[in-house]
Amino acid sequence: MIVRRLQDIVGGPRDVRDPNGHWTSRRLLLRDDGMGFSMHDTLIHAGTETLIWYKHHLEGVYCVGGEGEIENLATGEIHPITNGTFYGLNLHDKHLLRAHSELRLICTFNPPLHGAEVHGADGSYPPP
Ligand code: 9YT
């Protein structure tokens, strides 16, 4: 059984900062933990807009705090995000993520991240 607490991750190697300052990802579960997915407690900082396109991963996201929106760049649809909103990028959907206030998101990735990934210029993480 794996038991971890956020307070033990903050400030350590599993606490990954976006080089552009848009988000902070506290990586609770990673590839080497062997569960087939990763799970992160992620903060999207207020006032940011981030291009995301996970070509090599599927991501499920559950909002537990803050307010923002996601714009699907294939369709132009904009969906508000608040506490209790889930979205799943089942089509590797290219999108813009905007945080009106600080968003707190629980993110899961399949395949799992290995730990230190940050976004490339196209908004993706490298292939596993
Ligand atoms: C929602 C989202 O994808 N935010 C960017 C950070 C990423 N989810 C992560 O690695 O925690």
Coordinates of N, CA and C and ligand atoms in Angstrom, one line a residue:
M1 N 0.9 -1.2 0.0 CA 0.0 0.0 0.0 C 0.9 1.2 0.0
I2 N 0.5 2.2 -0.7 CA 1.2 3.5 -0.8 C 0.4 4.6 -0.1
V3 N 1.0 5.2 0.8 CA 0.3 6.3 1.5 C 1.3 7.5 1.5
R4 N 0.8 8.6 1.0 CA 1.6 9.9 0.9 C 0.7 11.0 1.3
R5 N 1.4 12.1 1.8 CA 0.7 13.3 2.2 C 1.2 14.5 1.5
L6 N 0.3 15.3 1.0 CA 0.8 16.5 0.3 C 1.9 17.3 1.0
Q7 N 1.8 17.4 2.3 CA 2.8 18.2 3.1 C 4.2 17.6 2.9
D8 N 4.2 16.3 2.6 CA 5.6 15.6 2.5 C 6.1 15.8 1.1
I9 N 5.3 16.2 0.2 CA 5.7 16.3 -1.3 C 6.1 17.8 -1.6
V10 N 5.4 18.7 -1.0 CA 5.7 20.1 -1.2 C 7.1 20.5 -0.9
G11 N 7.8 21.1 -1.9 CA 9.2 21.5 -1.7 C 10.2 20.4 -2.1
G12 N 9.8 19.2 -2.5 CA 10.6 18.1 -2.8 C 10.6 17.8 -4.3
P13 N 11.3 16.8 -4.8 CA 11.4 16.5 -6.2 C 10.1 16.2 -6.9
R14 N 9.1 15.8 -6.2 CA 7.8 15.6 -6.8 C 6.9 16.8 -6.9
D15 N 7.5 18.0 -6.5 CA 6.8 19.3 -6.5 C 7.3 20.0 -7.7
V16 N 6.6 19.9 -8.9 CA 7.2 20.3 -10.2 C 6.5 21.7 -10.6
R17 N 7.4 22.6 -10.9 CA 6.9 24.0 -11.3 C 7.0 24.2 -12.8
D18 N 6.0 24.7 -13.4 CA 6.0 25.0 -14.8 C 7.0 26.1 -15.0
P19 N 8.0 26.0 -15.9 CA 9.0 27.0 -16.2 C 8.4 28.4 -16.5
N20 N 7.1 28.4 -17.1 CA 6.5 29.6 -17.4 C 5.6 30.2 -16.3
G21 N 5.6 29.5 -15.2 CA 5.0 30.0 -14.0 C 3.5 29.8 -14.0
H22 N 2.9 29.0 -14.9 CA 1.4 28.9 -14.9 C 0.9 27.9 -13.9
W23 N 1.6 26.9 -13.6 CA 1.1 25.9 -12.7 C 2.2 25.3 -11.8
T24 N 1.7 24.6 -10.8 CA 2.6 23.8 -9.9 C 1.9 22.5 -9.7
S25 N 2.6 21.4 -9.9 CA 2.1 20.0 -9.9 C 2.7 19.2 -8.9
R26 N 1.9 18.8 -7.9 CA 2.4 18.0 -6.8 C 2.1 16.6 -7.1
R27 N 3.2 15.8 -7.5 CA 2.9 14.5 -8.1 C 2.9 13.4 -7.0
L28 N 1.7 13.0 -6.7 CA 1.4 12.0 -5.6 C 1.8 10.6 -6.0
L29 N 1.6 10.3 -7.3 CA 1.8 8.9 -7.8 C 2.4 9.0 -9.2
L30 N 3.5 8.2 -9.4 CA 4.2 8.3 -10.7 C 4.4 6.9 -11.2
R31 N 5.0 6.8 -12.4 CA 5.2 5.6 -13.1 C 5.8 4.5 -12.3
D32 N 6.9 4.9 -11.6 CA 7.7 3.9 -10.8 C 6.9 3.3 -9.6
D33 N 5.8 3.9 -9.3 CA 4.9 3.3 -8.3 C 4.1 2.1 -8.8
G34 N 4.1 2.0 -10.1 CA 3.6 0.7 -10.7 C 2.1 0.5 -10.8
M35 N 1.3 1.6 -10.7 CA -0.1 1.4 -10.7 C -0.8 1.7 -12.1
G36 N 0.1 2.1 -13.1 CA -0.5 2.2 -14.4 C -1.0 3.6 -14.7
F37 N -1.1 4.5 -13.7 CA -1.5 5.9 -13.9 C -0.8 6.7 -13.0
S38 N -0.7 8.0 -13.3 CA -0.2 9.0 -12.3 C -1.3 9.9 -11.8
M39 N -1.1 10.4 -10.6 CA -2.1 11.3 -10.0 C -1.4 12.5 -9.4
H40 N -1.9 13.7 -9.7 CA -1.3 14.9 -9.2 C -2.3 15.8 -8.6
D41 N -1.8 16.6 -7.6 CA -2.6 17.7 -7.0 C -2.0 19.0 -7.6
T42 N -2.7 19.6 -8.5 CA -2.1 20.6 -9.3 C -2.8 22.0 -9.1
L43 N -2.0 23.0 -9.0 CA -2.5 24.4 -8.9 C -2.3 25.1 -10.2
I44 N -3.3 25.7 -10.7 CA -3.2 26.5 -11.9 C -3.3 28.0 -11.4
H45 N -2.3 28.7 -11.7 CA -2.2 30.0 -11.0 C -3.2 31.0 -11.6
A46 N -3.7 31.9 -10.8 CA -4.7 32.9 -11.2 C -4.2 33.8 -12.3
G47 N -5.1 34.0 -13.3 CA -4.8 34.9 -14.4 C -4.0 34.3 -15.5
T48 N -3.7 33.0 -15.5 CA -2.9 32.3 -16.5 C -3.8 31.7 -17.6
E49 N -3.2 31.6 -18.8 CA -3.8 30.9 -19.9 C -2.8 30.0 -20.4
T50 N -3.1 28.7 -20.5 CA -2.1 27.7 -20.9 C -2.6 26.8 -22.0
L51 N -1.7 26.7 -23.1 CA -2.0 25.8 -24.2 C -1.6 24.4 -23.8
I52 N -2.5 23.5 -23.9 CA -2.3 22.1 -23.6 C -2.7 21.1 -24.7
W53 N -1.8 20.2 -25.0 CA -2.2 19.2 -26.1 C -1.4 17.9 -25.8
Y54 N -2.0 17.1 -25.0 CA -1.4 15.8 -24.6 C -1.5 14.8 -25.6
K55 N -0.7 14.9 -26.6 CA -0.7 13.9 -27.8 C -0.4 12.5 -27.4
H56 N 0.4 12.3 -26.3 CA 0.9 11.0 -25.9 C 0.2 10.5 -24.7
H57 N -0.7 11.2 -24.1 CA -1.3 10.8 -22.8 C -2.8 11.1 -22.9
L58 N -3.5 10.4 -22.0 CA -4.9 10.7 -21.7 C -4.9 11.3 -20.3
E59 N -5.7 12.3 -20.1 CA -5.8 13.0 -18.8 C -7.2 13.1 -18.3
G60 N -7.4 12.8 -17.1 CA -8.7 13.1 -16.4 C -8.4 14.1 -15.3
V61 N -9.3 15.1 -15.2 CA -9.1 16.3 -14.4 C -10.4 16.5 -13.5
Y62 N -10.2 16.6 -12.2 CA -11.3 16.9 -11.3 C -11.0 18.1 -10.5
C63 N -11.8 19.2 -10.7 CA -11.6 20.4 -10.0 C -12.2 20.4 -8.5
V64 N -11.3 20.7 -7.6 CA -11.8 20.8 -6.2 C -11.7 22.2 -5.6
G65 N -11.3 23.2 -6.5 CA -11.3 24.5 -6.0 C -11.0 25.5 -7.1
G66 N -11.5 26.7 -6.9 CA -11.2 27.8 -7.9 C -12.2 27.9 -9.0
E67 N -11.9 28.9 -9.9 CA -12.8 29.1 -11.0 C -11.9 29.4 -12.3
G68 N -12.4 28.8 -13.4 CA -11.7 29.0 -14.6 C -12.5 28.4 -15.8
E69 N -11.9 28.1 -16.9 CA -12.6 27.6 -18.1 C -11.6 26.9 -19.0
I70 N -12.2 26.0 -19.8 CA -11.4 25.2 -20.8 C -12.0 25.5 -22.1
E71 N -11.2 25.8 -23.1 CA -11.6 26.1 -24.5 C -11.1 24.9 -25.4
N72 N -12.0 24.2 -26.0 CA -11.7 23.1 -26.9 C -11.3 23.8 -28.2
L73 N -10.1 23.6 -28.6 CA -9.6 24.3 -29.8 C -10.1 23.7 -31.1
A74 N -10.6 22.4 -31.0 CA -11.2 21.8 -32.2 C -12.6 22.3 -32.5
T75 N -13.3 22.6 -31.5 CA -14.8 23.0 -31.6 C -15.1 24.4 -31.3
G76 N -14.2 25.1 -30.5 CA -14.5 26.4 -30.1 C -15.3 26.5 -28.8
E77 N -15.8 25.3 -28.3 CA -16.6 25.3 -27.1 C -15.8 25.8 -25.9
I78 N -16.4 26.5 -25.0 CA -15.8 26.9 -23.7 C -16.7 26.4 -22.6
H79 N -16.0 25.7 -21.7 CA -16.7 25.1 -20.5 C -16.2 25.7 -19.3
P80 N -17.1 26.2 -18.4 CA -16.6 26.7 -17.1 C -16.1 25.6 -16.2
I81 N -15.2 25.9 -15.4 CA -14.6 24.9 -14.4 C -14.7 25.5 -13.0
T82 N -15.4 24.8 -12.2 CA -15.5 25.2 -10.8 C -15.4 23.9 -9.9
N83 N -15.4 24.1 -8.6 CA -15.4 22.9 -7.7 C -16.5 21.9 -8.1
G84 N -16.0 20.7 -8.4 CA -17.0 19.6 -8.7 C -17.0 19.3 -10.2
T85 N -16.3 20.1 -11.0 CA -16.3 19.8 -12.5 C -15.2 18.8 -12.8
F86 N -15.6 17.8 -13.6 CA -14.6 16.9 -14.2 C -14.5 17.0 -15.7
Y87 N -13.3 16.9 -16.2 CA -13.2 16.8 -17.7 C -12.2 15.7 -18.0
G88 N -12.4 15.0 -19.1 CA -11.6 13.9 -19.5 C -11.1 14.2 -21.0
L89 N -9.8 14.2 -21.2 CA -9.3 14.5 -22.5 C -9.2 13.2 -23.3
N90 N -10.3 12.6 -23.6 CA -10.3 11.2 -24.2 C -9.9 11.3 -25.7
L91 N -10.0 12.4 -26.3 CA -9.6 12.6 -27.7 C -8.2 13.3 -27.8
H92 N -7.4 13.3 -26.7 CA -6.2 14.1 -26.8 C -6.5 15.5 -27.1
D93 N -7.5 16.0 -26.6 CA -8.1 17.3 -27.0 C -7.1 18.5 -26.8
K94 N -6.8 19.2 -27.9 CA -6.0 20.4 -27.8 C -6.9 21.5 -27.2
H95 N -6.4 22.2 -26.2 CA -7.2 23.2 -25.5 C -6.4 24.3 -24.8
L96 N -7.2 25.3 -24.5 CA -6.6 26.4 -23.6 C -7.3 26.3 -22.2
L97 N -6.4 26.3 -21.2 CA -6.9 26.3 -19.8 C -6.7 27.6 -19.2
R98 N -7.8 28.3 -18.8 CA -7.7 29.6 -18.1 C -8.1 29.5 -16.7
A99 N -7.3 30.1 -15.8 CA -7.7 30.2 -14.4 C -8.1 31.6 -14.1
H100 N -9.3 31.8 -13.7 CA -9.8 33.2 -13.3 C -9.3 33.4 -11.8
S101 N -9.4 32.4 -11.0 CA -8.8 32.4 -9.7 C -7.9 31.1 -9.6
E102 N -7.2 30.9 -8.6 CA -6.3 29.7 -8.5 C -7.2 28.5 -8.6
L103 N -6.9 27.6 -9.5 CA -7.7 26.4 -9.7 C -6.9 25.3 -9.0
R104 N -7.5 24.5 -8.2 CA -6.9 23.3 -7.7 C -7.5 22.1 -8.4
L105 N -6.7 21.3 -9.1 CA -7.1 20.2 -9.9 C -6.5 18.9 -9.5
I106 N -7.2 17.9 -9.4 CA -6.7 16.5 -9.2 C -6.6 15.9 -10.6
C107 N -5.4 15.6 -11.1 CA -5.1 15.2 -12.5 C -4.6 13.7 -12.5
T108 N -5.1 12.9 -13.4 CA -4.6 11.6 -13.6 C -4.2 11.4 -15.0
F109 N -3.1 10.7 -15.2 CA -2.5 10.5 -16.5 C -2.3 9.0 -16.8
N110 N -2.7 8.6 -18.0 CA -2.5 7.3 -18.6 C -1.9 7.5 -20.0
P111 N -0.7 7.0 -20.2 CA 0.3 6.3 -19.3 C 0.7 7.3 -18.2
P112 N 1.3 6.8 -17.1 CA 1.7 7.7 -16.0 C 2.9 8.5 -16.4
L113 N 3.0 9.7 -15.8 CA 4.2 10.5 -16.0 C 5.3 9.8 -15.1
H114 N 6.5 10.0 -15.6 CA 7.6 9.5 -14.8 C 8.1 10.4 -13.7
G115 N 7.8 11.7 -13.8 CA 8.1 12.6 -12.7 C 8.4 14.0 -13.0
A116 N 9.3 14.3 -13.9 CA 9.8 15.7 -14.0 C 9.3 16.4 -15.3
E117 N 8.3 15.8 -15.9 CA 7.8 16.4 -17.2 C 7.3 17.8 -17.0
V118 N 7.6 18.7 -18.0 CA 7.0 20.0 -18.1 C 6.6 20.1 -19.6
H119 N 5.7 21.0 -19.9 CA 5.1 21.1 -21.3 C 6.2 21.5 -22.3
G120 N 6.2 20.9 -23.5 CA 6.9 21.4 -24.6 C 6.2 22.7 -25.2
A121 N 6.8 23.2 -26.3 CA 6.2 24.4 -26.9 C 4.8 24.2 -27.4
D122 N 4.5 22.9 -27.8 CA 3.2 22.6 -28.4 C 2.2 22.2 -27.3
G123 N 2.6 22.3 -26.0 CA 1.7 21.9 -25.0 C 1.6 20.5 -24.6
S124 N 2.5 19.7 -25.1 CA 2.5 18.2 -24.8 C 3.6 17.9 -23.8
Y125 N 3.5 16.7 -23.2 CA 4.5 16.0 -22.5 C 5.2 15.0 -23.5
P126 N 6.5 14.7 -23.3 CA 7.1 13.8 -24.2 C 6.5 12.4 -24.1
P127 N 6.6 11.6 -25.2 CA 6.1 10.3 -25.1 C 6.8 9.5 -24.0
P128 N 6.1 8.5 -23.5 CA 6.7 7.7 -22.4 C 7.9 6.9 -22.8
Ligands
9YT1 C1 -4.8 20.4 -16.0 C2 -3.4 20.3 -16.5 O1 -3.1 19.5 -17.3 N1 -2.5 21.2 -16.0 C3 -1.2 21.2 -16.3 C4 -0.3 20.4 -15.3 C5 -0.5 18.9 -15.4 N2 -1.8 18.5 -15.3 C6 0.3 18.2 -14.3 O2 1.4 17.7 -14.7 O3 -0.1 18.1 -13.2

